[in-house]
Amino acid sequence: MEAFWGSDVWGLLTLFAVLMISLLVANALKRSVRLLKVSLIPTSVLAGAILLFFAGIWDACFKTPFFETAVFGGRGYAYLETITYHALALGFIASTFKGGKTKMTKKRTGEIFNTGVTTVATYLLQGVFGLGITMLACFLLSDFFAAAGVLLPFGYGQGTGQAMNYGGIYEHDYGFVGGKSFGLTIAALGFLSASLGGVIHLNILRHKKKIAVFDEDATGCGETVESQDEIPMQGSIDKLTVQVALVSVSYLVTYLIMFLLGELLPGMKATVYGFNFLLGVLAAVLVKAVLRLFKRMGTMKKEHINDFLMTRVSNVCFDIMVVAGIAAIRLGLLDRYWGVIAILGVVGLVVTYIYNRIVAKVLFPEYVEEQFLMMYGMLTGTASTGTILLREIDGEFKTPAADNMVYQNFPAIAFGFPMMFLATFAPGNELLTLIIFALFFAVLNIILFRSKIFGKRNKK
């Protein structure tokens, strides 16, 4: 029996407490330091940076990795990677449970579809430039991992969790030393790009007096807390407990699916488990379908899913994912790669900015700035980063941009799924992968600008 005072019992909990403390400190700094407040850097990113900075000082002073000390059971980095891995899937599951109550018209369906296609097209564009850069880097750096550029769309386009997942696959299956830290660093640069690009763009708009600044402290949450047909907030079981239980059941179903697929496809086990977030979305859809069936049968009288609380659960998971993911970066493993990483970061910022600016102007003329800021923030950071930028000019979410971000996940997953599998094919097949990415990008742009391309032909 394990002693209750042992590090195996307290190591993970101590690490979790450190993550929470860093979030509190970062939040206090964001509210008290004006430079940080106007920077639009997410609090979770700032918290991760604080831990990364502190760990670097500790390592330099004591010559021992901070997260490998006895207080964390000597397994701090493993715990951080595990937390990042699971928080990604749990956040996606909670987001999937949120209902779709917005009335869908043909126009709105088209805008959501276009948003999803734009998301995947941006992934591919980032992948093309990322692969091109790292393939060229192989001529300058001996034994450099040529496929490392594929981590640009995962770090920028999908965030910390997926960057670590694919970096881990490249590290374990293909021998890319420091693959996880490489991916996590790219993701951290993505958040920095979202903040820098977002702040510059917002300041340009303010200078031209095209927008009114939204004061988030002067308003409420702007969300419906609960509807009349839901279970009570505090009954025999707390409503938040029910939300967490539904997310947990879905993740258990996710694990069972991954276990079965891993047994059927033993050679692809790392890839299968790397798709935990995607299979989690599928499991959440299945659980939602079962709940709807119970309600139609009369077995379940009240609605159990609460959008407001599910949003809170998903946001908590994503905040934890980001701070843990940045803290998990091992700077010492990246000594040879800083030049390549810096180039990837700058190029990722520029191509994402330009492409999404063009798409927003052409396809979303009624709310160009809102759509652009939401997409740029999401495709350099996460959905929460896109929300932060969007709130600066559309604090009450009066435009459809926020809904586009929520519902675009379904077309994005449908079009993005082949790319995720192709990413595991890239090592050793970099040139072919780059060509496929480019061709897929061209096809998606034909689909995206279909009304402009084929509409003009019809008019002639």
Short mmCIF file of C-alpha atoms in Angstrom, two decimals:
data_model
loop_
_atom_site.label_atom_id
_atom_site.label_comp_id
_atom_site.label_asym_id
_atom_site.label_seq_id
_atom_site.Cartn_x
_atom_site.Cartn_y
_atom_site.Cartn_z
CA MET A 1 0.00 0.00 0.00
CA GLU A 2 1.32 3.44 -0.95
CA ALA A 3 2.03 5.79 1.96
CA PHE A 4 -0.21 8.85 1.85
CA TRP A 5 2.79 11.12 2.35
CA GLY A 6 4.71 9.68 -0.61
CA SER A 7 5.55 11.68 -3.74
CA ASP A 8 3.64 9.16 -5.87
CA VAL A 9 0.47 10.29 -4.09
CA TRP A 10 1.22 14.01 -3.98
CA GLY A 11 3.41 14.52 -7.06
CA LEU A 12 0.59 14.98 -9.59
CA LEU A 13 -1.57 17.02 -7.19
CA THR A 14 1.37 19.28 -6.34
CA LEU A 15 2.05 19.85 -10.02
CA PHE A 16 -1.63 20.62 -10.64
CA ALA A 17 -1.56 23.15 -7.77
CA VAL A 18 1.51 24.83 -9.31
CA LEU A 19 -0.35 25.13 -12.63
CA MET A 20 -3.32 26.75 -10.86
CA ILE A 21 -1.06 29.12 -8.91
CA SER A 22 0.60 30.22 -12.13
CA LEU A 23 -2.83 30.97 -13.62
CA LEU A 24 -3.77 33.09 -10.60
CA VAL A 25 -0.48 34.99 -10.75
CA ALA A 26 -0.83 35.53 -14.49
CA ASN A 27 -4.40 36.76 -14.07
CA ALA A 28 -3.29 39.25 -11.39
CA LEU A 29 -0.52 40.51 -13.66
CA LYS A 30 -2.91 40.81 -16.62
CA ARG A 31 -5.27 42.98 -14.58
CA SER A 32 -2.63 45.15 -12.92
CA VAL A 33 0.01 45.65 -15.65
CA ARG A 34 -1.37 47.76 -18.46
CA LEU A 35 1.14 46.53 -21.03
CA LEU A 36 0.02 42.94 -20.45
CA LYS A 37 -3.65 43.89 -20.49
CA VAL A 38 -3.48 45.59 -23.88
CA SER A 39 -1.23 42.83 -25.28
CA LEU A 40 -4.20 40.41 -25.60
CA ILE A 41 -1.90 37.55 -24.55
CA PRO A 42 -4.20 34.87 -23.06
CA THR A 43 -3.76 34.42 -19.32
CA SER A 44 -3.02 30.71 -19.78
CA VAL A 45 -0.17 31.54 -22.19
CA LEU A 46 1.26 34.06 -19.73
CA ALA A 47 1.00 31.48 -16.94
CA GLY A 48 2.86 28.90 -19.02
CA ALA A 49 5.55 31.46 -19.86
CA ILE A 50 5.97 32.28 -16.16
CA LEU A 51 6.50 28.60 -15.33
CA LEU A 52 8.85 28.16 -18.28
CA PHE A 53 10.91 31.17 -17.16
CA PHE A 54 10.98 30.02 -13.54
CA ALA A 55 11.97 26.49 -14.55
CA GLY A 56 14.80 27.90 -16.70
CA ILE A 57 16.19 29.91 -13.77
CA TRP A 58 15.89 26.87 -11.48
CA ASP A 59 17.71 24.66 -13.97
CA ALA A 60 20.52 27.20 -14.34
CA CYS A 61 20.95 27.64 -10.58
CA PHE A 62 20.59 24.05 -9.38
CA LYS A 63 21.56 22.10 -12.52
CA THR A 64 18.45 19.96 -12.03
CA PRO A 65 15.22 20.17 -14.07
CA PHE A 66 12.60 21.88 -11.88
CA PHE A 67 9.79 19.55 -12.91
CA GLU A 68 11.91 16.48 -12.25
CA THR A 69 12.43 17.29 -8.55
CA ALA A 70 11.18 14.98 -5.80
CA VAL A 71 8.22 17.23 -4.96
CA PHE A 72 6.70 16.19 -8.31
CA GLY A 73 7.66 12.57 -7.86
CA GLY A 74 10.52 12.99 -10.34
CA ARG A 75 7.98 12.75 -13.17
CA GLY A 76 6.88 16.35 -13.66
CA TYR A 77 7.45 16.52 -17.41
CA ALA A 78 5.63 13.23 -17.96
CA TYR A 79 2.72 14.56 -15.90
CA LEU A 80 2.66 17.84 -17.87
CA GLU A 81 2.54 15.98 -21.17
CA THR A 82 -0.21 13.69 -19.85
CA ILE A 83 -2.28 16.64 -18.65
CA THR A 84 -1.87 18.40 -22.01
CA TYR A 85 -2.86 15.23 -23.88
CA HIS A 86 -6.03 14.57 -21.88
CA ALA A 87 -7.10 18.22 -21.50
CA LEU A 88 -7.18 18.58 -25.30
CA ALA A 89 -9.70 15.77 -25.74
CA LEU A 90 -11.78 16.71 -22.69
CA GLY A 91 -12.07 20.29 -23.93
CA PHE A 92 -13.23 19.16 -27.36
CA ILE A 93 -15.75 16.75 -25.83
CA ALA A 94 -17.27 19.45 -23.62
CA SER A 95 -17.45 21.81 -26.62
CA THR A 96 -19.23 19.14 -28.67
CA PHE A 97 -21.94 18.78 -26.02
CA LYS A 98 -22.97 22.41 -26.44
CA GLY A 99 -26.24 22.63 -28.33
CA GLY A 100 -26.88 24.09 -31.72
CA LYS A 101 -29.82 26.39 -31.09
CA THR A 102 -29.05 29.00 -33.73
CA LYS A 103 -31.57 29.06 -36.56
CA MET A 104 -29.89 27.82 -39.71
CA THR A 105 -30.70 29.45 -43.03
CA LYS A 106 -29.15 28.63 -46.38
CA LYS A 107 -26.93 31.69 -46.08
CA ARG A 108 -25.80 30.84 -42.54
CA THR A 109 -25.11 27.22 -43.49
CA GLY A 110 -22.96 28.45 -46.36
CA GLU A 111 -21.01 30.81 -44.11
CA ILE A 112 -20.36 28.05 -41.57
CA PHE A 113 -19.28 25.67 -44.33
CA ASN A 114 -16.95 28.32 -45.77
CA THR A 115 -15.47 28.91 -42.31
CA GLY A 116 -14.72 25.21 -41.91
CA VAL A 117 -13.13 25.02 -45.37
CA THR A 118 -11.06 28.12 -44.59
CA THR A 119 -9.80 26.44 -41.43
CA VAL A 120 -8.51 23.37 -43.28
CA ALA A 121 -7.18 25.43 -46.20
CA THR A 122 -5.15 27.48 -43.70
CA TYR A 123 -3.79 24.26 -42.15
CA LEU A 124 -2.65 23.17 -45.61
CA LEU A 125 -1.10 26.55 -46.42
CA GLN A 126 0.81 26.47 -43.14
CA GLY A 127 1.83 22.89 -43.92
CA VAL A 128 3.14 23.79 -47.38
CA PHE A 129 5.29 26.64 -46.07
CA GLY A 130 6.32 24.70 -42.96
CA LEU A 131 7.46 21.66 -44.92
CA GLY A 132 9.22 23.83 -47.48
CA ILE A 133 11.21 25.60 -44.74
CA THR A 134 12.28 22.44 -42.91
CA MET A 135 13.16 20.64 -46.16
CA LEU A 136 15.48 23.55 -47.00
CA ALA A 137 16.85 23.47 -43.46
CA CYS A 138 18.10 19.93 -44.08
CA PHE A 139 20.73 21.35 -46.43
CA LEU A 140 22.10 23.54 -43.62
CA LEU A 141 21.65 21.31 -40.56
CA SER A 142 22.94 17.78 -40.62
CA ASP A 143 20.50 15.09 -39.49
CA PHE A 144 17.66 17.62 -39.22
CA PHE A 145 14.16 16.10 -39.28
CA ALA A 146 12.81 17.26 -42.64
CA ALA A 147 9.14 16.61 -41.80
CA ALA A 148 9.25 18.89 -38.74
CA GLY A 149 7.49 21.63 -40.74
CA VAL A 150 4.25 19.63 -40.57
CA LEU A 151 4.11 20.68 -36.93
CA LEU A 152 3.45 24.30 -38.01
CA PRO A 153 -0.25 23.71 -38.82
CA PHE A 154 -0.67 21.61 -35.70
CA GLY A 155 1.01 24.20 -33.48
CA TYR A 156 -0.60 27.25 -35.10
CA GLY A 157 -3.80 25.83 -36.50
CA GLN A 158 -4.74 23.35 -33.78
CA GLY A 159 -2.84 24.43 -30.70
CA THR A 160 -0.74 22.98 -27.92
CA GLY A 161 -2.34 19.54 -27.56
CA GLN A 162 -2.10 18.45 -31.19
CA ALA A 163 1.37 19.97 -31.58
CA MET A 164 2.53 17.79 -28.70
CA ASN A 165 0.66 14.72 -30.00
CA TYR A 166 2.27 14.81 -33.44
CA GLY A 167 5.61 15.91 -32.05
CA GLY A 168 5.42 12.83 -29.82
CA ILE A 169 4.61 10.58 -32.79
CA TYR A 170 7.61 11.96 -34.69
CA GLU A 171 9.79 11.59 -31.61
CA HIS A 172 8.81 8.03 -30.70
CA ASP A 173 8.17 6.49 -34.13
CA TYR A 174 10.62 8.39 -36.34
CA GLY A 175 13.48 9.40 -34.03
CA PHE A 176 12.95 13.19 -34.04
CA VAL A 177 14.82 14.11 -30.85
CA GLY A 178 12.93 16.86 -29.03
CA GLY A 179 9.87 16.44 -31.24
CA LYS A 180 7.40 17.20 -28.44
CA SER A 181 9.26 20.33 -27.34
CA PHE A 182 9.57 21.44 -30.97
CA GLY A 183 5.81 21.17 -31.45
CA LEU A 184 5.03 22.86 -28.13
CA THR A 185 7.40 25.73 -28.93
CA ILE A 186 5.72 26.26 -32.30
CA ALA A 187 2.36 26.37 -30.50
CA ALA A 188 3.72 28.94 -28.02
CA LEU A 189 4.93 31.08 -30.93
CA GLY A 190 1.44 30.75 -32.39
CA PHE A 191 -0.07 32.39 -29.32
CA LEU A 192 2.55 35.13 -29.57
CA SER A 193 1.69 35.61 -33.25
CA ALA A 194 -2.01 35.84 -32.39
CA SER A 195 -1.29 38.50 -29.81
CA LEU A 196 1.16 40.55 -31.90
CA GLY A 197 -0.82 40.35 -35.13
CA GLY A 198 -4.12 40.93 -33.32
CA VAL A 199 -2.87 43.96 -31.39
CA ILE A 200 -1.32 45.56 -34.47
CA HIS A 201 -4.47 45.00 -36.52
CA LEU A 202 -6.74 46.33 -33.78
CA ASN A 203 -4.58 49.43 -33.34
CA ILE A 204 -4.76 50.09 -37.08
CA LEU A 205 -8.56 49.83 -36.94
CA ARG A 206 -8.70 52.13 -33.90
CA HIS A 207 -6.42 54.65 -35.56
CA LYS A 208 -8.73 54.69 -38.60
CA LYS A 209 -11.70 54.89 -36.18
CA LYS A 210 -13.32 51.88 -37.78
CA ILE A 211 -14.15 50.15 -34.50
CA ALA A 212 -15.39 50.96 -31.02
CA VAL A 213 -13.44 49.35 -28.20
CA PHE A 214 -15.43 46.87 -26.16
CA ASP A 215 -15.09 47.11 -22.36
CA GLU A 216 -15.45 43.55 -21.04
CA ASP A 217 -15.52 44.74 -17.41
CA ALA A 218 -18.64 46.81 -18.06
CA THR A 219 -20.86 43.90 -19.11
CA GLY A 220 -22.13 40.61 -17.79
CA CYS A 221 -21.41 37.20 -19.22
CA GLY A 222 -23.88 37.67 -22.09
CA GLU A 223 -24.86 34.00 -22.00
CA THR A 224 -28.05 32.21 -21.01
CA VAL A 225 -27.27 30.37 -17.78
CA GLU A 226 -30.08 27.80 -18.02
CA SER A 227 -33.42 27.14 -19.69
CA GLN A 228 -36.69 26.09 -18.07
CA ASP A 229 -36.69 22.49 -19.32
CA GLU A 230 -33.34 21.61 -17.70
CA ILE A 231 -32.61 19.74 -14.51
CA PRO A 232 -32.28 22.09 -11.49
CA MET A 233 -28.95 23.80 -10.84
CA GLN A 234 -28.78 22.35 -7.31
CA GLY A 235 -30.90 19.24 -6.95
CA SER A 236 -29.94 15.91 -5.44
CA ILE A 237 -26.91 16.19 -7.72
CA ASP A 238 -25.27 19.43 -8.76
CA LYS A 239 -25.76 20.31 -12.43
CA LEU A 240 -22.02 20.88 -12.90
CA THR A 241 -21.42 17.35 -11.61
CA VAL A 242 -23.75 16.05 -14.32
CA GLN A 243 -21.79 17.92 -17.02
CA VAL A 244 -18.48 16.52 -15.78
CA ALA A 245 -20.02 13.04 -15.62
CA LEU A 246 -21.21 13.25 -19.24
CA VAL A 247 -17.77 14.38 -20.40
CA SER A 248 -16.15 11.55 -18.40
CA VAL A 249 -18.48 8.91 -19.85
CA SER A 250 -17.71 10.18 -23.35
CA TYR A 251 -13.98 9.99 -22.68
CA LEU A 252 -14.35 6.44 -21.42
CA VAL A 253 -16.12 5.57 -24.68
CA THR A 254 -13.25 7.31 -26.49
CA TYR A 255 -10.72 5.12 -24.71
CA LEU A 256 -12.66 1.96 -25.58
CA ILE A 257 -12.74 2.99 -29.25
CA MET A 258 -9.00 3.72 -29.24
CA PHE A 259 -8.26 0.45 -27.44
CA LEU A 260 -10.19 -1.57 -30.04
CA LEU A 261 -8.61 0.29 -32.96
CA GLY A 262 -5.18 -0.10 -31.38
CA GLU A 263 -5.68 -3.87 -31.13
CA LEU A 264 -6.95 -4.09 -34.71
CA LEU A 265 -4.19 -1.82 -36.06
CA PRO A 266 -1.15 -2.42 -33.80
CA GLY A 267 1.19 -0.72 -36.25
CA MET A 268 -0.80 2.50 -36.00
CA LYS A 269 -1.38 2.55 -32.25
CA ALA A 270 0.50 5.84 -31.72
CA THR A 271 -1.54 7.50 -34.48
CA VAL A 272 -4.84 6.13 -33.14
CA TYR A 273 -4.18 7.41 -29.62
CA GLY A 274 -3.00 10.72 -31.09
CA PHE A 275 -6.54 11.17 -32.42
CA ASN A 276 -8.03 11.13 -28.92
CA PHE A 277 -9.61 14.55 -29.44
CA LEU A 278 -11.23 13.55 -32.74
CA LEU A 279 -12.56 10.25 -31.42
CA GLY A 280 -13.68 12.16 -28.33
CA VAL A 281 -15.86 14.37 -30.53
CA LEU A 282 -17.36 11.21 -32.08
CA ALA A 283 -18.01 9.72 -28.63
CA ALA A 284 -19.68 12.93 -27.44
CA VAL A 285 -21.96 12.90 -30.49
CA LEU A 286 -22.92 9.29 -29.68
CA VAL A 287 -23.66 10.10 -26.03
CA LYS A 288 -25.75 13.12 -27.09
CA ALA A 289 -27.71 10.87 -29.46
CA VAL A 290 -28.41 8.41 -26.63
CA LEU A 291 -29.63 11.23 -24.38
CA ARG A 292 -31.95 12.48 -27.13
CA LEU A 293 -33.29 8.95 -27.56
CA PHE A 294 -34.01 8.67 -23.83
CA LYS A 295 -35.85 12.00 -23.93
CA ARG A 296 -37.99 10.98 -26.93
CA MET A 297 -38.85 7.71 -25.21
CA GLY A 298 -39.91 9.61 -22.09
CA THR A 299 -37.30 7.87 -19.94
CA MET A 300 -35.60 11.20 -19.34
CA LYS A 301 -37.96 14.11 -18.62
CA LYS A 302 -35.50 17.01 -18.28
CA GLU A 303 -32.60 18.23 -20.40
CA HIS A 304 -29.31 17.29 -18.71
CA ILE A 305 -26.87 19.24 -20.89
CA ASN A 306 -26.31 22.88 -19.98
CA ASP A 307 -24.49 25.00 -22.58
CA PHE A 308 -23.29 27.58 -20.06
CA LEU A 309 -21.66 24.98 -17.79
CA MET A 310 -20.28 22.96 -20.69
CA THR A 311 -18.59 26.13 -21.92
CA ARG A 312 -17.03 26.56 -18.48
CA VAL A 313 -15.81 22.94 -18.48
CA SER A 314 -14.28 23.25 -21.96
CA ASN A 315 -12.62 26.57 -21.12
CA VAL A 316 -11.09 25.14 -17.93
CA CYS A 317 -9.71 22.19 -19.91
CA PHE A 318 -8.23 24.42 -22.60
CA ASP A 319 -6.69 26.81 -20.04
CA ILE A 320 -5.05 23.88 -18.26
CA MET A 321 -3.94 22.39 -21.58
CA VAL A 322 -2.19 25.60 -22.65
CA VAL A 323 -0.38 26.33 -19.39
CA ALA A 324 0.75 22.69 -19.01
CA GLY A 325 1.81 22.48 -22.65
CA ILE A 326 4.00 25.58 -22.52
CA ALA A 327 5.49 24.55 -19.17
CA ALA A 328 6.36 21.15 -20.70
CA ILE A 329 8.74 22.71 -23.25
CA ARG A 330 12.33 21.54 -22.70
CA LEU A 331 14.43 24.37 -24.04
CA GLY A 332 17.65 22.39 -23.77
CA LEU A 333 16.49 19.97 -26.49
CA LEU A 334 16.05 22.76 -29.03
CA ASP A 335 19.55 24.29 -29.11
CA ARG A 336 20.10 23.47 -32.80
CA TYR A 337 16.62 24.43 -33.94
CA TRP A 338 16.07 28.03 -32.80
CA GLY A 339 16.77 29.55 -36.20
CA VAL A 340 14.36 27.22 -37.97
CA ILE A 341 11.72 27.71 -35.24
CA ALA A 342 11.97 31.51 -35.52
CA ILE A 343 11.55 31.38 -39.32
CA LEU A 344 8.58 29.03 -39.00
CA GLY A 345 7.00 31.37 -36.46
CA VAL A 346 7.33 34.49 -38.61
CA VAL A 347 6.21 32.79 -41.81
CA GLY A 348 3.29 31.20 -39.99
CA LEU A 349 2.15 34.63 -38.81
CA VAL A 350 2.44 36.27 -42.22
CA VAL A 351 0.75 33.61 -44.39
CA THR A 352 -2.07 33.07 -41.87
CA TYR A 353 -2.71 36.81 -41.65
CA ILE A 354 -2.69 37.44 -45.40
CA TYR A 355 -4.76 34.41 -46.41
CA ASN A 356 -7.48 34.90 -43.79
CA ARG A 357 -7.61 38.61 -44.57
CA ILE A 358 -8.32 37.84 -48.22
CA VAL A 359 -10.98 35.24 -47.38
CA ALA A 360 -12.75 37.54 -44.92
CA LYS A 361 -12.88 40.42 -47.42
CA VAL A 362 -14.16 38.28 -50.30
CA LEU A 363 -16.58 35.89 -48.58
CA PHE A 364 -17.71 37.72 -45.44
CA PRO A 365 -18.28 41.31 -46.60
CA GLU A 366 -20.98 42.02 -43.98
CA TYR A 367 -18.62 41.44 -41.03
CA VAL A 368 -15.09 41.41 -42.45
CA GLU A 369 -13.17 42.50 -39.35
CA GLU A 370 -15.05 40.23 -36.94
CA GLN A 371 -14.60 37.15 -39.14
CA PHE A 372 -10.95 37.94 -39.80
CA LEU A 373 -9.96 38.49 -36.17
CA MET A 374 -11.82 35.37 -35.04
CA MET A 375 -10.20 33.19 -37.72
CA TYR A 376 -6.73 34.68 -37.37
CA GLY A 377 -6.79 34.26 -33.59
CA MET A 378 -8.09 30.69 -33.82
CA LEU A 379 -5.63 29.66 -36.55
CA THR A 380 -2.58 30.96 -34.71
CA GLY A 381 -3.70 29.94 -31.21
CA THR A 382 -6.93 28.25 -30.15
CA ALA A 383 -10.65 28.96 -30.22
CA SER A 384 -10.26 30.93 -26.99
CA THR A 385 -7.64 33.16 -28.63
CA GLY A 386 -10.00 33.81 -31.51
CA THR A 387 -12.71 34.69 -28.99
CA ILE A 388 -10.39 37.13 -27.19
CA LEU A 389 -9.67 39.02 -30.41
CA LEU A 390 -13.32 38.93 -31.49
CA ARG A 391 -14.52 40.36 -28.17
CA GLU A 392 -12.40 43.46 -28.75
CA ILE A 393 -14.75 44.62 -31.52
CA ASP A 394 -17.84 42.44 -31.03
CA GLY A 395 -18.10 42.01 -27.28
CA GLU A 396 -21.77 40.98 -27.30
CA PHE A 397 -21.29 38.64 -30.30
CA LYS A 398 -23.87 40.43 -32.42
CA THR A 399 -22.28 39.22 -35.68
CA PRO A 400 -22.34 35.54 -36.73
CA ALA A 401 -18.54 35.25 -36.35
CA ALA A 402 -18.70 33.52 -32.95
CA ASP A 403 -21.27 30.98 -34.19
CA ASN A 404 -19.14 30.35 -37.27
CA MET A 405 -16.25 29.40 -35.00
CA VAL A 406 -18.39 26.92 -33.02
CA TYR A 407 -20.16 25.16 -35.88
CA GLN A 408 -17.25 25.12 -38.34
CA ASN A 409 -15.76 22.17 -36.46
CA PHE A 410 -17.91 19.66 -38.33
CA PRO A 411 -16.93 20.60 -41.91
CA ALA A 412 -13.36 21.24 -40.68
CA ILE A 413 -13.10 17.73 -39.26
CA ALA A 414 -14.55 16.22 -42.44
CA PHE A 415 -12.06 18.01 -44.71
CA GLY A 416 -9.16 17.93 -42.24
CA PHE A 417 -9.24 14.24 -41.41
CA PRO A 418 -7.19 13.17 -44.49
CA MET A 419 -4.53 15.76 -43.64
CA MET A 420 -4.15 14.36 -40.12
CA PHE A 421 -3.47 10.89 -41.48
CA LEU A 422 -1.18 12.29 -44.16
CA ALA A 423 0.91 13.97 -41.45
CA THR A 424 2.05 10.53 -40.25
CA PHE A 425 3.02 9.68 -43.84
CA ALA A 426 5.24 12.77 -44.20
CA PRO A 427 8.49 11.47 -42.58
CA GLY A 428 10.53 10.06 -45.44
CA ASN A 429 8.00 11.32 -48.01
CA GLU A 430 8.36 15.07 -47.49
CA LEU A 431 8.29 16.19 -51.14
CA LEU A 432 5.30 14.03 -52.02
CA THR A 433 3.47 15.25 -48.90
CA LEU A 434 4.21 18.88 -49.81
CA ILE A 435 2.81 18.33 -53.32
CA ILE A 436 -0.34 16.68 -51.94
CA PHE A 437 -0.80 19.53 -49.45
CA ALA A 438 -0.49 22.08 -52.28
CA LEU A 439 -2.95 20.24 -54.54
CA PHE A 440 -5.43 19.78 -51.68
CA PHE A 441 -5.10 23.49 -50.88
CA ALA A 442 -5.90 24.38 -54.50
CA VAL A 443 -8.97 22.10 -54.51
CA LEU A 444 -10.28 23.59 -51.26
CA ASN A 445 -9.89 27.10 -52.62
CA ILE A 446 -11.95 26.16 -55.67
CA ILE A 447 -14.63 24.91 -53.27
CA LEU A 448 -14.26 27.97 -51.05
CA PHE A 449 -14.50 30.55 -53.85
CA ARG A 450 -16.99 28.50 -55.89
CA SER A 451 -19.56 31.29 -56.03
CA LYS A 452 -16.95 33.75 -57.35
CA ILE A 453 -15.41 31.30 -59.85
CA PHE A 454 -18.49 29.58 -61.26
CA GLY A 455 -20.79 32.54 -60.68
CA LYS A 456 -18.74 34.70 -63.01
CA ARG A 457 -18.73 31.99 -65.66
CA ASN A 458 -22.50 31.72 -65.50
CA LYS A 459 -22.88 35.47 -66.03
CA LYS A 460 -20.84 35.44 -69.23
#
